[in-house]
Short mmCIF file of C-alpha atoms in Angstrom, two decimals:
data_model
loop_
_atom_site.label_atom_id
_atom_site.label_comp_id
_atom_site.label_asym_id
_atom_site.label_seq_id
_atom_site.Cartn_x
_atom_site.Cartn_y
_atom_site.Cartn_z
CA MET B 11 -4.64 13.31 -0.64
CA SER B 12 -4.29 15.91 2.06
CA GLU B 13 -3.96 14.77 5.65
CA PRO B 14 -7.18 14.94 7.70
CA THR B 15 -7.38 17.71 10.24
CA ASP B 16 -6.75 16.87 13.88
CA LEU B 17 -9.30 19.47 15.03
CA ARG B 18 -12.82 18.40 15.86
CA ASP B 19 -15.54 20.68 14.47
CA PRO B 20 -18.55 20.38 16.77
CA ALA B 21 -20.70 22.24 14.27
CA LEU B 22 -20.33 19.47 11.70
CA GLU B 23 -22.45 16.45 12.51
CA PRO B 24 -22.71 13.51 10.10
CA SER B 25 -26.03 11.80 9.68
CA ARG B 26 -25.02 8.90 11.87
CA ARG B 27 -27.95 7.24 13.59
CA ARG B 28 -27.87 4.03 15.54
CA LYS B 29 -30.82 1.73 15.79
CA PRO B 30 -31.92 0.47 19.20
CA SER B 31 -31.03 -3.14 19.81
CA ALA B 32 -33.70 -5.76 20.19
CA LYS B 33 -35.02 -6.48 23.65
CA ASN B 34 -33.02 -9.06 25.54
CA PRO B 35 -34.83 -12.36 24.80
CA LYS B 36 -33.84 -13.88 28.15
CA GLY B 37 -35.27 -11.00 30.17
CA ARG B 38 -31.89 -10.51 31.90
CA VAL B 39 -30.92 -6.87 32.44
CA THR B 40 -27.77 -6.15 30.46
CA MET B 41 -25.34 -3.26 30.38
CA THR B 42 -26.82 -2.29 27.03
CA ASP B 43 -30.21 -1.85 28.74
CA ILE B 44 -28.62 0.28 31.47
CA ALA B 45 -26.66 2.35 28.93
CA ARG B 46 -29.86 3.08 27.01
CA ALA B 47 -31.70 4.09 30.18
CA ALA B 48 -28.80 6.24 31.40
CA GLY B 49 -28.11 7.84 28.04
CA CYS B 50 -24.47 6.80 27.82
CA SER B 51 -22.28 4.11 26.25
CA GLN B 52 -22.14 0.54 27.46
CA ALA B 53 -18.43 1.03 28.12
CA THR B 54 -19.25 3.86 30.54
CA VAL B 55 -21.74 1.60 32.32
CA SER B 56 -19.06 -1.07 32.68
CA PHE B 57 -16.58 1.40 34.12
CA VAL B 58 -19.10 2.71 36.68
CA LEU B 59 -20.50 -0.61 37.85
CA ASN B 60 -17.07 -2.22 38.05
CA ASN B 61 -15.63 0.85 39.77
CA THR B 62 -12.74 0.73 37.29
CA PRO B 63 -9.76 2.70 38.61
CA GLY B 64 -8.22 5.55 36.62
CA ILE B 65 -11.42 6.44 34.71
CA ARG B 66 -12.45 10.08 34.88
CA LEU B 67 -16.23 10.29 34.90
CA SER B 68 -18.33 13.00 36.46
CA GLN B 69 -20.21 12.23 39.66
CA GLN B 70 -23.42 13.09 37.82
CA THR B 71 -22.71 10.41 35.19
CA ARG B 72 -21.89 7.84 37.85
CA GLU B 73 -25.09 8.56 39.77
CA ARG B 74 -27.17 8.43 36.59
CA VAL B 75 -25.76 5.01 35.70
CA ILE B 76 -26.26 3.61 39.20
CA GLU B 77 -29.82 4.95 39.36
CA ALA B 78 -30.64 3.42 35.96
CA ALA B 79 -29.17 0.09 37.03
CA ARG B 80 -31.16 0.04 40.25
CA GLY B 81 -34.31 1.06 38.44
CA LEU B 82 -33.96 -1.85 36.03
CA GLY B 83 -33.21 -4.30 38.83
CA TYR B 84 -29.63 -4.99 37.87
CA ALA B 85 -28.00 -7.72 39.97
CA PRO B 86 -26.78 -6.36 43.37
CA PRO B 87 -23.21 -7.75 42.96
CA ALA B 88 -22.62 -4.97 40.45
CA PHE B 89 -22.53 -2.51 43.35
CA SER B 90 -20.35 -4.65 45.59
CA ALA B 91 -16.98 -3.18 46.57
CA LEU B 92 -15.51 -6.64 46.17
CA ARG B 93 -16.04 -8.37 42.85
CA SER B 94 -14.72 -11.68 41.63
CA PRO B 95 -12.09 -11.36 38.86
CA ILE B 96 -13.63 -14.35 37.10
CA ALA B 97 -17.30 -14.82 36.34
CA SER B 98 -19.38 -17.02 34.10
CA PHE B 99 -19.08 -15.91 30.49
CA GLU B 100 -22.73 -14.97 30.14
CA GLY B 101 -22.53 -12.48 33.00
CA LEU B 102 -19.02 -11.20 32.35
CA ASP B 103 -18.72 -7.42 32.35
CA GLY B 104 -16.47 -5.43 30.02
CA VAL B 105 -16.21 -7.77 27.00
CA ILE B 106 -14.69 -5.96 24.01
CA GLY B 107 -14.98 -7.24 20.44
CA PHE B 108 -12.09 -7.08 17.98
CA ALA B 109 -12.85 -7.68 14.29
CA VAL B 110 -9.94 -7.82 11.82
CA ASP B 111 -9.93 -8.69 8.13
CA GLN B 112 -6.73 -10.77 8.23
CA LEU B 113 -5.27 -12.47 11.25
CA ALA B 114 -3.51 -15.74 10.42
CA THR B 115 -1.15 -14.20 7.85
CA SER B 116 -0.43 -10.89 9.57
CA PRO B 117 1.87 -10.26 12.54
CA GLU B 118 0.57 -6.67 12.72
CA ALA B 119 -2.91 -7.89 13.69
CA VAL B 120 -1.52 -10.08 16.47
CA VAL B 121 0.52 -7.17 17.83
CA ALA B 122 -2.51 -4.84 17.79
CA ILE B 123 -4.64 -7.44 19.55
CA GLU B 124 -1.95 -7.85 22.20
CA GLY B 125 -1.93 -4.09 22.76
CA ALA B 126 -5.71 -4.14 23.22
CA ARG B 127 -5.45 -7.12 25.56
CA GLN B 128 -2.85 -5.45 27.74
CA ALA B 129 -4.93 -2.29 28.08
CA SER B 130 -8.14 -4.27 28.61
CA TRP B 131 -6.82 -6.58 31.30
CA ASN B 132 -5.70 -3.60 33.35
CA ALA B 133 -9.41 -2.86 33.82
CA GLY B 134 -10.42 -6.53 34.16
CA ASN B 135 -11.96 -6.67 30.68
CA VAL B 136 -11.76 -9.42 28.05
CA VAL B 137 -11.14 -9.17 24.29
CA LEU B 138 -12.96 -11.48 21.86
CA VAL B 139 -11.43 -11.69 18.36
CA ALA B 140 -13.02 -12.53 15.01
CA GLN B 141 -11.32 -12.78 11.61
CA THR B 142 -13.62 -11.54 8.84
CA LEU B 143 -11.47 -11.62 5.66
CA GLY B 144 -13.53 -8.60 4.62
CA ASP B 145 -16.17 -10.98 3.30
CA SER B 146 -19.44 -9.17 2.56
CA VAL B 147 -21.51 -12.08 3.83
CA MET B 148 -19.43 -13.49 6.69
CA GLU B 149 -18.15 -10.21 8.16
CA PRO B 150 -21.59 -8.98 9.32
CA ARG B 151 -22.31 -12.47 10.67
CA ALA B 152 -19.03 -12.44 12.61
CA ILE B 153 -19.75 -9.03 14.09
CA ALA B 154 -23.31 -10.10 14.93
CA ALA B 155 -21.86 -13.11 16.77
CA LEU B 156 -19.67 -10.76 18.81
CA THR B 157 -22.51 -8.40 19.66
CA LYS B 158 -24.73 -11.30 20.78
CA ARG B 159 -22.09 -12.03 23.38
CA GLY B 160 -22.83 -8.67 24.96
CA ILE B 161 -19.68 -6.83 23.94
CA SER B 162 -19.47 -3.28 25.30
CA ALA B 163 -17.41 -1.93 22.38
CA LEU B 164 -16.05 -3.00 18.98
CA ILE B 165 -12.56 -2.42 17.55
CA TYR B 166 -12.63 -2.73 13.76
CA MET B 167 -9.21 -3.24 12.13
CA THR B 168 -7.87 -3.56 8.59
CA ILE B 169 -4.40 -4.87 7.81
CA PHE B 170 -3.67 -2.35 5.07
CA THR B 171 -3.84 1.29 6.19
CA ARG B 172 -6.60 2.88 4.16
CA GLU B 173 -9.81 4.86 3.99
CA ILE B 174 -12.82 2.55 4.16
CA ALA B 175 -16.49 2.89 3.36
CA ALA B 176 -17.82 1.66 6.69
CA PRO B 177 -20.68 -0.82 6.26
CA ASP B 178 -24.11 0.20 7.55
CA TYR B 179 -24.03 -2.32 10.37
CA LEU B 180 -21.16 -0.43 12.04
CA TYR B 181 -23.27 2.74 12.10
CA ASP B 182 -26.22 0.77 13.45
CA LEU B 183 -24.41 -0.60 16.52
CA ASP B 184 -25.45 0.93 19.84
CA ILE B 185 -21.98 0.48 21.32
CA PRO B 186 -18.74 2.45 20.77
CA VAL B 187 -16.89 1.58 17.53
CA ILE B 188 -13.15 2.32 17.19
CA LEU B 189 -11.34 2.06 13.85
CA LEU B 190 -7.77 0.74 13.91
CA ASN B 191 -5.46 1.21 10.91
CA CYS B 192 -8.33 2.61 8.87
CA TYR B 193 -10.66 5.62 8.82
CA THR B 194 -13.80 6.90 7.10
CA ALA B 195 -14.29 10.02 4.99
CA ASP B 196 -17.04 11.28 7.32
CA TYR B 197 -14.89 10.87 10.47
CA ALA B 198 -17.86 9.23 12.20
CA PHE B 199 -15.71 6.98 14.40
CA PRO B 200 -12.55 7.49 16.45
CA ALA B 201 -9.69 6.19 14.28
CA VAL B 202 -5.97 5.58 14.65
CA VAL B 203 -3.32 4.96 11.96
CA PRO B 204 0.50 5.02 11.80
CA SER B 205 2.08 8.36 10.97
CA GLU B 206 3.70 7.02 7.79
CA ILE B 207 4.70 10.31 6.18
CA ALA B 208 6.54 11.32 9.33
CA GLY B 209 8.07 7.84 9.49
CA GLY B 210 9.45 8.04 5.95
CA GLN B 211 10.73 11.53 6.65
CA SER B 212 12.43 10.44 9.88
CA SER B 213 14.13 7.48 8.19
CA THR B 214 15.49 9.61 5.36
CA ARG B 215 16.50 12.41 7.70
CA HIS B 216 18.48 9.89 9.75
CA LEU B 217 20.54 9.03 6.67
CA ILE B 218 20.98 12.70 5.81
CA SER B 219 22.24 13.38 9.35
CA HIS B 220 25.04 10.87 8.66
CA GLY B 221 26.16 12.87 5.65
CA HIS B 222 24.34 10.94 2.91
CA ARG B 223 23.00 12.87 -0.05
CA ARG B 224 22.80 10.17 -2.68
CA ILE B 225 19.94 8.27 -0.99
CA ALA B 226 17.89 5.65 -2.82
CA THR B 227 14.59 4.15 -1.73
CA ILE B 228 12.89 0.86 -2.60
CA THR B 229 9.13 1.33 -2.29
CA GLY B 230 6.24 -1.00 -1.66
CA GLU B 231 3.35 -1.50 -4.05
CA PRO B 232 2.37 1.99 -5.25
CA TRP B 233 -1.39 1.50 -4.81
CA MET B 234 -0.96 1.08 -1.04
CA GLN B 235 -1.30 4.16 1.16
CA ALA B 236 1.65 3.11 3.33
CA ALA B 237 3.94 3.07 0.27
CA GLN B 238 2.63 6.42 -0.95
CA ASP B 239 3.05 8.07 2.43
CA ARG B 240 6.53 6.71 3.13
CA LEU B 241 7.62 7.99 -0.29
CA LYS B 242 6.11 11.40 0.52
CA GLY B 243 8.13 11.44 3.73
CA TYR B 244 11.29 10.53 1.81
CA ARG B 245 10.73 13.39 -0.64
CA ARG B 246 9.96 15.87 2.13
CA ALA B 247 13.18 15.04 3.95
CA LEU B 248 15.20 15.55 0.76
CA ALA B 249 13.47 18.85 0.03
CA THR B 250 14.03 20.10 3.58
CA ALA B 251 17.76 19.34 3.23
CA ASP B 252 17.92 20.98 -0.23
CA ILE B 253 18.80 17.65 -1.85
CA PRO B 254 17.39 17.42 -5.40
CA PHE B 255 14.96 14.57 -5.98
CA ASP B 256 16.33 12.00 -8.45
CA ALA B 257 13.70 9.66 -9.91
CA GLU B 258 16.31 7.04 -10.85
CA LEU B 259 17.00 6.52 -7.14
CA VAL B 260 13.38 5.40 -6.56
CA VAL B 261 12.75 1.76 -7.46
CA GLU B 262 9.34 0.14 -7.12
CA GLY B 263 9.13 -3.05 -5.09
CA ASP B 264 6.38 -5.22 -3.63
CA TRP B 265 7.50 -5.54 0.01
CA SER B 266 9.24 -8.87 -0.67
CA ALA B 267 12.87 -9.90 -0.18
CA SER B 268 13.14 -10.92 -3.85
CA ALA B 269 11.97 -7.47 -4.95
CA GLY B 270 14.49 -5.90 -2.57
CA TYR B 271 17.27 -7.98 -4.14
CA ALA B 272 16.28 -7.08 -7.73
CA ALA B 273 15.87 -3.38 -6.91
CA THR B 274 19.29 -3.23 -5.23
CA VAL B 275 20.96 -4.85 -8.24
CA LYS B 276 19.35 -2.15 -10.39
CA LEU B 277 20.60 0.61 -8.09
CA LEU B 278 24.14 -0.79 -8.08
CA ALA B 279 24.18 -0.62 -11.87
CA LEU B 280 23.75 3.16 -11.85
CA LYS B 281 26.71 5.21 -12.98
CA ASP B 282 26.47 7.23 -9.77
CA ARG B 283 25.11 4.72 -7.34
CA PRO B 284 23.73 5.58 -3.88
CA THR B 285 25.63 5.70 -0.63
CA ALA B 286 22.49 4.75 1.32
CA ILE B 287 19.28 2.81 0.62
CA PHE B 288 15.99 3.33 2.44
CA CYS B 289 14.08 0.05 2.17
CA GLN B 290 10.43 0.71 2.92
CA ASN B 291 10.03 -2.52 4.88
CA ASP B 292 12.34 -5.00 6.57
CA ARG B 293 11.68 -7.85 4.13
CA THR B 294 12.85 -5.63 1.30
CA ALA B 295 15.98 -4.93 3.35
CA ILE B 296 16.71 -8.66 3.58
CA GLY B 297 16.96 -8.85 -0.21
CA CYS B 298 18.96 -5.63 -0.27
CA TYR B 299 21.48 -7.12 2.16
CA GLU B 300 21.92 -10.19 -0.03
CA ALA B 301 22.50 -8.16 -3.20
CA LEU B 302 25.04 -5.89 -1.50
CA LYS B 303 26.97 -8.78 0.00
CA GLU B 304 26.91 -10.63 -3.31
CA ALA B 305 28.46 -7.52 -4.89
CA GLY B 306 31.22 -7.59 -2.28
CA LEU B 307 30.02 -4.41 -0.56
CA HIS B 308 30.16 -3.88 3.17
CA ILE B 309 27.22 -2.64 5.26
CA PRO B 310 27.42 0.14 6.41
CA GLY B 311 31.00 0.97 5.38
CA ASP B 312 30.23 1.01 1.65
CA ILE B 313 26.46 1.52 1.68
CA SER B 314 24.16 2.24 4.61
CA VAL B 315 20.78 0.50 4.75
CA ILE B 316 17.65 1.37 6.70
CA GLY B 317 14.43 -0.61 6.93
CA TYR B 318 10.89 -0.15 8.21
CA ASP B 319 8.45 -2.20 10.39
CA ASP B 320 10.94 -3.55 12.98
CA GLU B 321 10.10 -7.19 12.37
CA GLU B 322 11.84 -9.76 14.56
CA ILE B 323 14.35 -10.58 11.79
CA ALA B 324 15.67 -6.98 11.78
CA ARG B 325 17.71 -7.42 14.97
CA HIS B 326 19.17 -10.74 13.77
CA LEU B 327 20.54 -9.55 10.42
CA PHE B 328 24.26 -8.89 10.15
CA PRO B 329 24.72 -6.09 10.86
CA PRO B 330 21.49 -5.54 12.83
CA LEU B 331 19.12 -3.37 10.83
CA THR B 332 18.21 0.21 11.69
CA THR B 333 14.46 0.43 11.18
CA SER B 334 11.19 2.04 12.33
CA ILE B 335 8.57 0.52 14.58
CA LEU B 336 5.05 0.16 13.24
CA PRO B 337 3.03 1.25 16.29
CA HIS B 338 0.39 -1.47 16.21
CA LEU B 339 0.89 -2.33 19.89
CA ALA B 340 0.34 1.31 20.83
CA MET B 341 -2.59 1.51 18.41
CA GLY B 342 -4.30 -1.41 20.15
CA GLN B 343 -3.75 0.26 23.51
CA TRP B 344 -5.00 3.59 22.16
CA ALA B 345 -8.23 1.96 20.95
CA ILE B 346 -9.00 0.72 24.46
CA GLU B 347 -8.08 4.05 26.04
CA GLN B 348 -10.72 5.78 23.89
CA LEU B 349 -13.39 3.87 25.77
CA GLU B 350 -12.35 5.73 28.92
CA VAL B 351 -13.20 9.08 27.36
CA PRO B 352 -16.84 10.18 27.74
CA ALA B 353 -18.50 10.64 24.36
CA PRO B 354 -19.03 14.28 23.33
CA PRO B 355 -22.58 15.64 23.04
CA GLY B 356 -24.21 14.77 19.75
CA ARG B 357 -22.42 12.92 16.99
CA GLY B 358 -19.53 15.17 16.09
CA ARG B 359 -16.60 14.45 13.82
CA TYR B 360 -13.69 12.53 15.32
CA PRO B 361 -10.11 13.47 14.39
CA ILE B 362 -7.86 10.81 12.90
CA THR B 363 -5.10 10.10 15.38
CA LYS B 364 -1.68 9.34 13.91
CA LEU B 365 0.86 7.55 16.09
CA GLU B 366 4.61 7.98 15.66
CA CYS B 367 6.73 5.25 14.05
CA PRO B 368 9.82 5.46 16.31
CA LEU B 369 13.24 4.91 14.75
CA VAL B 370 15.34 2.09 16.21
CA GLU B 371 19.02 2.78 15.61
CA ARG B 372 21.19 -0.30 15.14
CA GLU B 373 24.39 -0.90 13.15
CA SER B 374 23.40 -0.70 9.47
CA VAL B 375 23.89 3.06 9.14
CA SER B 376 27.15 4.98 9.42
CA ALA B 377 28.62 8.26 8.26
CA VAL B 378 29.70 8.59 4.65
CA ALA B 379 33.39 7.91 4.28
CA PRO B 380 35.55 10.99 3.46
CA GLY B 381 35.31 11.83 -0.22
CA ARG B 382 32.26 9.58 -0.67
CA THR B 383 29.42 12.11 -0.79
CA HIS B 384 28.39 10.38 -4.01
CA GLY B 385 28.36 6.67 -4.65
CA LEU B 386 31.04 4.64 -6.31
CA THR B 387 31.06 4.62 -10.08
CA ALA B 388 29.76 1.33 -11.43
CA SER B 389 32.35 -0.73 -13.24
#
């Protein structure tokens, strides 16, 4: 699949239409009411009424929001120069919803939520989190529970990077929706994902820069976009360096340590075995380490190893593992920062933003020993 363009085409407008929310049953004027009257997002209303620093809004927009708030009889404290940092939950401004399909079993979700929290607290906002498990019945109920709390925006995250068919209720929300680690084919929402192809290319290029040409890779499950893209990056780096692609140096794994162990044993049995192994996640690298040490090989003197994800264990392996950072913290921060950008006129297409997976150099990679351009012959 070709990579989505990063250029917005204002002429292309998807048929996205949001339904107006029901009237507030308590009769209390909410930021949603003000946003509707002012013709802007609820996030913009929050920024104006809270006088949030660092937000670039036109004076015309600010005046329109204030006039709408006054016209609806919004509580005077909203215009006070001094505002309490803590308020009752029902009246709290700037509450942002965060819906994720898996939370308890995924460190990536926790990291992304922390990134959103850090960026939100800088503006005095609060993040409410719901785990949905992608359930067709419970997910809309969870999101409805968030919206009833008066959230000013929703961050919608999936654990596996992928294209999604966004459910209708996301299109129907009258608040900003940001996609994290996923995107839609119609580009109807701002979306952010890791730049996995570039990450795989950077990892492989790092090994090439140390003189390696016989470079193996242990992939993740092939149906996953992250595995496909990291493999594309690996192949691009080889092609750029004029290193022929060798299919026997690519072994399929499943992201687990046991698969990393089995794949490494297979690679060591090759007649011309690799001088470096690119493990496409850190757990795979754990198994790779065990197989190499069991074979009496030294890391990185005999074989260099590189991982991916930068999990906590990576810095505690011996030697510490060179790896790439999955940018979930930055992705969470990015999602919040999008709420500071005034929405463009109409409902144009949003580009998919790809964030870099920075390489962390540690001690598991070294230059190929003299005369060792190719691997050792298996005994």
